[in-house]
Coordinates of C-alpha atoms in Angstrom, one line a residue:
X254 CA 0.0 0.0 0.0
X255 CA 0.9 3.7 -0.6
X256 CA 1.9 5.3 2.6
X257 CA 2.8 8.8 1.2
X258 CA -0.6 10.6 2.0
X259 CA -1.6 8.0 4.6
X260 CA -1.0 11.1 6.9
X261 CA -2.5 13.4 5.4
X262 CA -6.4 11.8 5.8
X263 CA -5.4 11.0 9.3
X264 CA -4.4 14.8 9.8
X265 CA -8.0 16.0 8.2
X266 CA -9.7 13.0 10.0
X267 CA -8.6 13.4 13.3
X268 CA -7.6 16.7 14.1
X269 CA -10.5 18.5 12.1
X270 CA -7.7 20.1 9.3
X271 CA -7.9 20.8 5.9
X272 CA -6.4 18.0 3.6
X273 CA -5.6 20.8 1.0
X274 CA -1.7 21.8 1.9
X275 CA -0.3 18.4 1.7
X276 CA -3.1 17.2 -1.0
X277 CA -1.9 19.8 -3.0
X278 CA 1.4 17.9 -3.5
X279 CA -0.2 14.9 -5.0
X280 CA -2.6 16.0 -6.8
X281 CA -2.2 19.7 -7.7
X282 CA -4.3 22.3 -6.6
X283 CA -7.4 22.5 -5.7
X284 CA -10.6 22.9 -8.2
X285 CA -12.3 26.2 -8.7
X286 CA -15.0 26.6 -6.5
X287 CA -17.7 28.6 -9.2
X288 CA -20.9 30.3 -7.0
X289 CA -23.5 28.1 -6.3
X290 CA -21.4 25.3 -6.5
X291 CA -18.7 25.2 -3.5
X292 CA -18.2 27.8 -0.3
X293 CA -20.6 30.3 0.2
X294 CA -19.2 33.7 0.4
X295 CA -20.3 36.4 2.6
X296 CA -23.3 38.4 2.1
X297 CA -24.6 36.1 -0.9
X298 CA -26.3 32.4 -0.9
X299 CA -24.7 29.6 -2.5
X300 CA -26.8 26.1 -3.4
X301 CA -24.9 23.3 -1.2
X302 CA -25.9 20.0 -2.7
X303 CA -26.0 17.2 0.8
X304 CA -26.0 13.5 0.0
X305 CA -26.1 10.1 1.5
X306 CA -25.2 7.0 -0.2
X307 CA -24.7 3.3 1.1
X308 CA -21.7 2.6 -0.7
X309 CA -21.2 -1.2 0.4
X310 CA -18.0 -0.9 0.3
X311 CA -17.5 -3.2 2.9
X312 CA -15.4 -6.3 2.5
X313 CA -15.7 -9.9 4.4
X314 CA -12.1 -10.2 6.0
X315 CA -10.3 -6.8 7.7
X316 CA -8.0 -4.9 5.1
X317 CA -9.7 -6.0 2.6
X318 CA -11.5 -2.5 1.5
X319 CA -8.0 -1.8 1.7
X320 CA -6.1 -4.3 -0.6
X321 CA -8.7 -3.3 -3.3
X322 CA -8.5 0.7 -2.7
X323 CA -4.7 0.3 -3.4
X324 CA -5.2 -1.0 -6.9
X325 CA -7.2 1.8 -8.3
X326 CA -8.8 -0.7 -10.7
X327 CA -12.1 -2.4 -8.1
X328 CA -14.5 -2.5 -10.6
X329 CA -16.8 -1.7 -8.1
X330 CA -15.0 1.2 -5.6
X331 CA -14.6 2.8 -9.8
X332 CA -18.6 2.3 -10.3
X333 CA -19.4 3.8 -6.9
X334 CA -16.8 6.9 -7.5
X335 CA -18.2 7.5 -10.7
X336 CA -21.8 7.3 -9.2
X337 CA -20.3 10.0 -6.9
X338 CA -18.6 12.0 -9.9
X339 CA -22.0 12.0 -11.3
X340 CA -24.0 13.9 -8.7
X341 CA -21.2 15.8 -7.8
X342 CA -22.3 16.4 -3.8
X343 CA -20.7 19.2 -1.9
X344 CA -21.1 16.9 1.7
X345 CA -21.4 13.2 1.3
X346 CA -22.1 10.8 4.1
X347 CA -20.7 7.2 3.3
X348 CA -22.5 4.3 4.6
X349 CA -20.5 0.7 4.6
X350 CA -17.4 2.3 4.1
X351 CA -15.1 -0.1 6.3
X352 CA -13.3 2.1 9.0
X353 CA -9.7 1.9 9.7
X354 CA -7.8 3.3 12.6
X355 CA -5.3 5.0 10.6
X356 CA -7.8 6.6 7.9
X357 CA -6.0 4.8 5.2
X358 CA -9.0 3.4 3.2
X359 CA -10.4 7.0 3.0
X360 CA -7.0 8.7 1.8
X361 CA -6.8 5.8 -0.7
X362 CA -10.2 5.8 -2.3
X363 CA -10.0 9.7 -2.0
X364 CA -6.5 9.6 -4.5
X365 CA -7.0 6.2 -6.8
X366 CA -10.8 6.6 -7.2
X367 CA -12.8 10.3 -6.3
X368 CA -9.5 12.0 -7.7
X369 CA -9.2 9.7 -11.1
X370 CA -12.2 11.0 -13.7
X371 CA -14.2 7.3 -14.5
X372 CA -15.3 6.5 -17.7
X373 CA -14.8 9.9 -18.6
X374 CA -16.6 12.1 -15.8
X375 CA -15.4 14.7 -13.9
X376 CA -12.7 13.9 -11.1
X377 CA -14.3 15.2 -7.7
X378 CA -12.1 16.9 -4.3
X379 CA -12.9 16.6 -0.8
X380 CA -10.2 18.4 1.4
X381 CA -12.2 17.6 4.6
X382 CA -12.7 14.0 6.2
X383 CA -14.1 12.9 9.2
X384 CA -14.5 9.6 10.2
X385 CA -14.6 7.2 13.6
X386 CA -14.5 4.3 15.5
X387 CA -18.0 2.4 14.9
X388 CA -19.3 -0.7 17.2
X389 CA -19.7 -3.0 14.7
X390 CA -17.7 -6.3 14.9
X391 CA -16.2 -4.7 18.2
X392 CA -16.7 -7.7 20.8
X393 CA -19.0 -7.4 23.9
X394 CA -17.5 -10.1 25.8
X395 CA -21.5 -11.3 26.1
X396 CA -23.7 -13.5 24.5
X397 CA -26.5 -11.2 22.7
X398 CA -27.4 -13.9 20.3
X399 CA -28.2 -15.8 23.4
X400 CA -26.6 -19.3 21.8
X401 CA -24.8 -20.4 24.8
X402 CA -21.5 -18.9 23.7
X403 CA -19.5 -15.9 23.6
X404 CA -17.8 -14.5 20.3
X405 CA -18.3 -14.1 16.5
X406 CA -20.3 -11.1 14.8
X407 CA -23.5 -11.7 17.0
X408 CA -21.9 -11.0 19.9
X409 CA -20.3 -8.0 18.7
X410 CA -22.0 -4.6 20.2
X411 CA -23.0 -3.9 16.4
X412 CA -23.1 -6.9 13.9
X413 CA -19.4 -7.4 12.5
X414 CA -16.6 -10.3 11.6
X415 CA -14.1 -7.8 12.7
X416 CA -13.9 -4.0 14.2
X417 CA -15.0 -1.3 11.7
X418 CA -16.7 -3.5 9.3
X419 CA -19.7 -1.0 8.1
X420 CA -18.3 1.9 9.1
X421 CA -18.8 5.5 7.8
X422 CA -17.4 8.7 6.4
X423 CA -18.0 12.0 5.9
X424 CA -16.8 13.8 2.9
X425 CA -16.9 17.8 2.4
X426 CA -15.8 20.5 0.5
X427 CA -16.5 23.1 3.7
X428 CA -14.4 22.7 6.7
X429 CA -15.7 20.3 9.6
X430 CA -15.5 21.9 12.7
X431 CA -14.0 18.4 13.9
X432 CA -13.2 20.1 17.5
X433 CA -17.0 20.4 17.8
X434 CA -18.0 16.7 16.8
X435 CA -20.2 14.8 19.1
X436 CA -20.3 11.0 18.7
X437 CA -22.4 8.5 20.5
X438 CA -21.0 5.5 20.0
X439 CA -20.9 4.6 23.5
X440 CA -24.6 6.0 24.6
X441 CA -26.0 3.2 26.3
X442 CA -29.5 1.8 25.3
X443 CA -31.0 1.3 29.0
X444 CA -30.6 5.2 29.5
X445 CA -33.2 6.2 27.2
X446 CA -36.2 6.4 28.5
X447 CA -39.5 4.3 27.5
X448 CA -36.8 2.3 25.7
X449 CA -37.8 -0.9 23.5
X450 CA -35.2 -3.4 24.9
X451 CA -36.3 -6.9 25.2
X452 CA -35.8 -7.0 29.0
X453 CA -36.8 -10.7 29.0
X454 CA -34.6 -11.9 26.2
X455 CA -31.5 -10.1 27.2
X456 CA -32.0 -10.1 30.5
X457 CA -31.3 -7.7 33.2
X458 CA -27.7 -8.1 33.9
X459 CA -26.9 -7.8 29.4
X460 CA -29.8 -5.1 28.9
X461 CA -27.8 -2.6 31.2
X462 CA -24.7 -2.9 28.8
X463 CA -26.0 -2.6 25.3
X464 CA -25.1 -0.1 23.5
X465 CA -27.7 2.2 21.6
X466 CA -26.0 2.8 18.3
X467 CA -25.4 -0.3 16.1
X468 CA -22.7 1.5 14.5
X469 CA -22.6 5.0 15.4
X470 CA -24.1 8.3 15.4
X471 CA -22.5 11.4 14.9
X472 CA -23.1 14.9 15.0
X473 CA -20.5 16.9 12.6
X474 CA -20.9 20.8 12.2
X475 CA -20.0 22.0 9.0
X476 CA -19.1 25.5 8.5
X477 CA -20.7 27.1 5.3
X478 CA -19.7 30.4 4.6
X479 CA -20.7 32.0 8.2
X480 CA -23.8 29.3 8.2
X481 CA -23.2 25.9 10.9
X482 CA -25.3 23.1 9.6
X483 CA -25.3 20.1 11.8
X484 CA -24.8 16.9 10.1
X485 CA -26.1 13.8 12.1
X486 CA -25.1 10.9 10.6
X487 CA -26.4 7.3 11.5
X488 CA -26.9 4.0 10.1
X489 CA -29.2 1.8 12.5
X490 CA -29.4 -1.8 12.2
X491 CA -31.3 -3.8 9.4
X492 CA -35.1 -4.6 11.8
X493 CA -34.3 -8.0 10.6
X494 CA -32.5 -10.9 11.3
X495 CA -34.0 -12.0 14.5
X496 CA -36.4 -14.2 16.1
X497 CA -39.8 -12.9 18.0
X498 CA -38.8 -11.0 20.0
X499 CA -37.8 -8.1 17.5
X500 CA -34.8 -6.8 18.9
X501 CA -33.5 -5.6 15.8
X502 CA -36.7 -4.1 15.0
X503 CA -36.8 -2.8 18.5
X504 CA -33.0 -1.0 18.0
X505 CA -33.7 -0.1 15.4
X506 CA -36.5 2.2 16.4
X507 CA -34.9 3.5 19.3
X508 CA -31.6 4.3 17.2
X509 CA -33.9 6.5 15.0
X510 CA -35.3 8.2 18.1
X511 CA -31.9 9.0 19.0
X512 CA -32.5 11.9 16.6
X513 CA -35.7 12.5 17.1
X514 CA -35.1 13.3 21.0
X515 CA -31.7 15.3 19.9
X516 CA -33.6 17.6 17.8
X517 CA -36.2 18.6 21.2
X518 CA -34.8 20.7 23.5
X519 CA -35.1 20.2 27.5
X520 CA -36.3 17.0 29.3
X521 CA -36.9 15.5 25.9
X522 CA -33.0 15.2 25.5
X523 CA -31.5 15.8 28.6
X524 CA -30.8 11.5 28.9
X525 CA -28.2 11.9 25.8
X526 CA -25.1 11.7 26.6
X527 CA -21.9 12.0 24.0
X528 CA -18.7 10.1 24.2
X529 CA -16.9 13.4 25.9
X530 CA -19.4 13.3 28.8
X531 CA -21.5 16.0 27.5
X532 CA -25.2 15.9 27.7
X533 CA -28.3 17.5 26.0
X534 CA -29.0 17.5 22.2
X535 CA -29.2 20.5 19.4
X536 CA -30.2 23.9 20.2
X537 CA -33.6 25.2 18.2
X538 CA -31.9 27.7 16.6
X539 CA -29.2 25.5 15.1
X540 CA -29.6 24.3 11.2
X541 CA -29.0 20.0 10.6
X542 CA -28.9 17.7 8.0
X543 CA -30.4 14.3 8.8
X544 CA -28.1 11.6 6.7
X545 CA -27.6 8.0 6.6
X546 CA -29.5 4.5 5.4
X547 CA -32.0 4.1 8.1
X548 CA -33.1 0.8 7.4
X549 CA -37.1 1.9 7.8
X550 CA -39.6 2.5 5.4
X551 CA -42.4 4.3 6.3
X552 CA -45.3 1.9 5.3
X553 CA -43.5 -1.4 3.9
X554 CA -41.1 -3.5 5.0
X555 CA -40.7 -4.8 8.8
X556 CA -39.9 -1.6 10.9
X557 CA -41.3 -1.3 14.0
X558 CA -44.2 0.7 13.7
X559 CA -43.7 4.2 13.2
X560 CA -40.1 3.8 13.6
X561 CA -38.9 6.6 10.8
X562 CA -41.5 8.7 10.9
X563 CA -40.3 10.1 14.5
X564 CA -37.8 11.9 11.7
X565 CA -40.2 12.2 8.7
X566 CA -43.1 13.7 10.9
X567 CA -41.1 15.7 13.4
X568 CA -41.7 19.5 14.0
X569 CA -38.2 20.7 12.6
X570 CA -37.5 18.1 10.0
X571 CA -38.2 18.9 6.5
X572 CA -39.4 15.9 4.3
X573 CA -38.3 17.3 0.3
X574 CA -39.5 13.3 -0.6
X575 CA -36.4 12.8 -3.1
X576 CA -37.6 10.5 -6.3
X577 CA -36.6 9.0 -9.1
X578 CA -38.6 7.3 -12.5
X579 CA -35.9 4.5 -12.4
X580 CA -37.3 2.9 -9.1
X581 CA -41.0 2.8 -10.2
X582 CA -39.8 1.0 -13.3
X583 CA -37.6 -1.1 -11.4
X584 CA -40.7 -2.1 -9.0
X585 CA -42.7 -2.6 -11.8
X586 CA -40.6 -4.9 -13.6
X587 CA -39.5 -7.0 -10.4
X588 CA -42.9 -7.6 -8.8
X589 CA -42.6 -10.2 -5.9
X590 CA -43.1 -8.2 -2.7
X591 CA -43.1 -4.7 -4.7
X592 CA -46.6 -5.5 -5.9
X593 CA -48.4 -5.5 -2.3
X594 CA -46.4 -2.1 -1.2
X595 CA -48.2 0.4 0.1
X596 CA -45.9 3.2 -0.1
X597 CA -45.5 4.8 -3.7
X598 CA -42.2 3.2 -5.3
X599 CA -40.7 6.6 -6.9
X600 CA -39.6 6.8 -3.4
X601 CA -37.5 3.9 -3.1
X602 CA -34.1 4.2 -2.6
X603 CA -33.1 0.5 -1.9
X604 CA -33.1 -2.6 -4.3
X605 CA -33.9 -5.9 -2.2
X606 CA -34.3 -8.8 -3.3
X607 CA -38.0 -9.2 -3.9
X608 CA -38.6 -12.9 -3.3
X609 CA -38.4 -13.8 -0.1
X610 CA -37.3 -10.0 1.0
X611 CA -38.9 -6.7 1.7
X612 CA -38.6 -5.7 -2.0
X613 CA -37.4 -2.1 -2.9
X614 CA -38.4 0.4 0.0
X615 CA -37.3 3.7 0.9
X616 CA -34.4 3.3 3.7
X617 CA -32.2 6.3 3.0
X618 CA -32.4 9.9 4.1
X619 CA -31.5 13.4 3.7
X620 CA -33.4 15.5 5.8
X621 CA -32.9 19.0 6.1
X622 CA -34.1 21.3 8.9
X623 CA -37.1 23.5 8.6
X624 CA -35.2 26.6 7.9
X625 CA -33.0 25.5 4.9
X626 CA -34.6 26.2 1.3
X627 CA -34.7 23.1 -0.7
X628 CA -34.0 23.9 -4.1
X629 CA -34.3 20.2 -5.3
X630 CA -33.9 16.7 -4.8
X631 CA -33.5 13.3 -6.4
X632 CA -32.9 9.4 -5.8
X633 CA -30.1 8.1 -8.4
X634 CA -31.8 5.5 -9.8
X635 CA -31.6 6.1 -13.8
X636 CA -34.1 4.2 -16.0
X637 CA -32.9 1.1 -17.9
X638 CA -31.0 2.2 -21.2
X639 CA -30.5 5.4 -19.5
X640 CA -26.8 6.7 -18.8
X641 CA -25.6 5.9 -15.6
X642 CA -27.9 2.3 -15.7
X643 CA -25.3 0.0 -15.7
X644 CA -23.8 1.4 -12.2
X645 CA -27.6 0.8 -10.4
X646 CA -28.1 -2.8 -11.4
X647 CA -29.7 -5.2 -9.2
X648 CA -27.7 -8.0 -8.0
X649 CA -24.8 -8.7 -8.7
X650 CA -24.6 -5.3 -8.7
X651 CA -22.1 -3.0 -9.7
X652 CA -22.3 -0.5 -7.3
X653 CA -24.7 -1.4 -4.2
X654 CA -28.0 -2.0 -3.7
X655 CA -28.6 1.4 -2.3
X656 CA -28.9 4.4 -4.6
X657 CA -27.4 8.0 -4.1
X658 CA -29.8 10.4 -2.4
X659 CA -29.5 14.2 -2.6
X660 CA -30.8 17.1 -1.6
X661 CA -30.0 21.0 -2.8
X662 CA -29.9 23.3 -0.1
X663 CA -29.7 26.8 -0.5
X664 CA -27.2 28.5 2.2
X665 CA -26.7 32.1 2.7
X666 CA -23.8 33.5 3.8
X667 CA -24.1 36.8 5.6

């Protein structure tokens, strides 16, 4: 592997500074920023284009990601960069992006992949990273599957074969105020209140030690011009894969009300506490950015009831219900499970399989606060034929079986 910029991610990563000065040197310098593209100046409003996309790029065995970042030629990690090339975001939020301690992976596909124009398109820059330790595959030293032993991805405090396996990244072209990061990796479950463990699965002695976030959640400020927007990153486990009990249905609910309580200010919040000790959720008057693949649909699938609609129907979220024609043709075409959904399928931002499965539902979000203009939005899910139709395939798929969600948001500087 390349070590010459392995610093340089690790530097934007960890201590919250620009990649720019030493990315310069390997790659030359940076792109022009035109208005209503990039940084918002003062005293005028710029459109800032915020997306989320489940990447899987995730491999089975640790250091894989890395192996194939190295090469520059994954067929794959080249599909999902030029899917990112495409739709151009100014902030991206990585889902299944395999986490390593010394923020190789992200320096790596940042140089061989975002940095290298694919099949023609547009090489893209980020100069500011941040990125964490996650729970999954980290061990519990408990049995959570409860199968009489102790070990193996089950047990893990997120599912994992090894540390960092689904981790997640954030991408920017406006500096992360990294000093100012809240994480909640280590937020236990039992302190929420009303909570939806299954006390009598678990039992009392395991319940008390779960941890709330399958992976992680994250609160990054992003400085935009003079303009803070909050973005609160997540990825809560799959509802699925479980017995009766539901307690994968059951996290997963509670994950998502992680957010829901963060955004209401008092009593409502005052039970979350961050990795740094700090308790208490967003102030009203701060702006946010909802991201991530929430694993919930809001009428199909096997969510807990009502479980992403604490987001969808919460006082200070706004729902811009991205869509795409490529999804409805997709459903169309697949039938199986898509032909008894409830939920209109322009929506869907997920390609299951269909038979047994949930079908295509709607699982990923960008969700802007009430006081951001929404210029626009879209799903990436192009119609067969279409260009860009061979990176959204179903399985085996080239890319992943998410698509690329985005939303337009129009930031004044002042």
């Amino acid at each position: 592997m390349s070590r010459r910029r392995a610093l340089t991610a690790a530097a934007a990563a960890g201590l919250g500074l620009p990649a720019g000065a030493a990315h310069a040197a390997a790659s030359g310098p940076a792109p022009v920023i035109q208005p209503g593209v990039g940084p918002a100046g003062r005293g005028r409003s710029t459109n800032v284009r915020f997306a989320t996309f489940n990447a899987s790029l995730n491999r089975a065995v640790e250091g894989g990601l890395l192996a194939d970042l190295e090469t520059g030629q994954d067929p794959q990690i080249r599909a999902v960069a030029e899917v990112i090339q495409i739709n151009n975001p100014d902030v991206l939020l990585i889902n299944e992006f395999d986490y390593d301690a010394e923020h190789r992976a992200i320096d790596l596909f940042r140089r061989n992949y975002l940095e290298v124009g694919q099949n023609g398109r547009t090489p893209v820059h980020y100069h500011y990273v941040h990125t964490a330790p996650v729970n999954t595959g980290v061990p519990s030293g408990l049995d959570l599957n409860r199968d009489g032993t102790v070990g193996g991805p089950d047990d893990a405090w997120g599912f994992g074969l090894f540390p960092g396996q689904y981790g997640m990244v954030v991408l920017s072209r406006y500096p992360i105020l990294t000093r100012e990061v809240r994480t909640f990796q280590h937020l236990l479950w039992s302190s929420m209140p009303g909570n939806l463990i299954p006390e009598s699965y678990y039992g009392t002695e395991i319940a008390a030690q779960l941890r709330l976030s399958s992976k992680s959640h994250w609160d990054v400020p992003i400085q935009i011009g003079t303009k803070k927007v909050h973005l609160l990153a997540a990825h809560p486990t799959p509802p699925s894969f479980d017995g009766p009990e539901d307690r994968n249905g059951r996290r997963n609910h509670d994950e998502i009300r992680l957010w829901a309580d963060y955004l209401r200010p008092g009593k409502a919040s005052r039970w979350i506490v961050d990795d740094s000790g700090t308790t208490g959720g967003l102030q009203p008057s701060e702006s946010f950015v909802i991201a991530g693949d929430y694993n919930s649909d809001p009428t199909d699938g096997d969510s807990w009831p009502g479980a992403i609609d604490q987001l969808l129907e919460h006082p200070r979220v706004r729902d811009t219900k991205p869509a795409s024609a490529g999804a409805v043709e997709a459903a169309q075409a697949q039938g199986g499970a898509n032909s008894d959904h409830k939920g209109d399928p322009r929506y869907d931002t997920a390609d299951f399989s269909d038979v047994p499965g949930p079908g295509n539902i709607r699982v990923d979000y960008v969700l802007p606060s009430k006081d951001l203009q929404a210029v626009a939005s879209a799903v990436y899910w192009p119609k067969a034929g279409e260009a860009g139709s061979e990176l959204t395939g179903t399985y085996p798929f080239p890319t992943s079986d998410h698509r690329l969600v985005r939303v337009d948001l129009q930031i004044r500087g002042l």
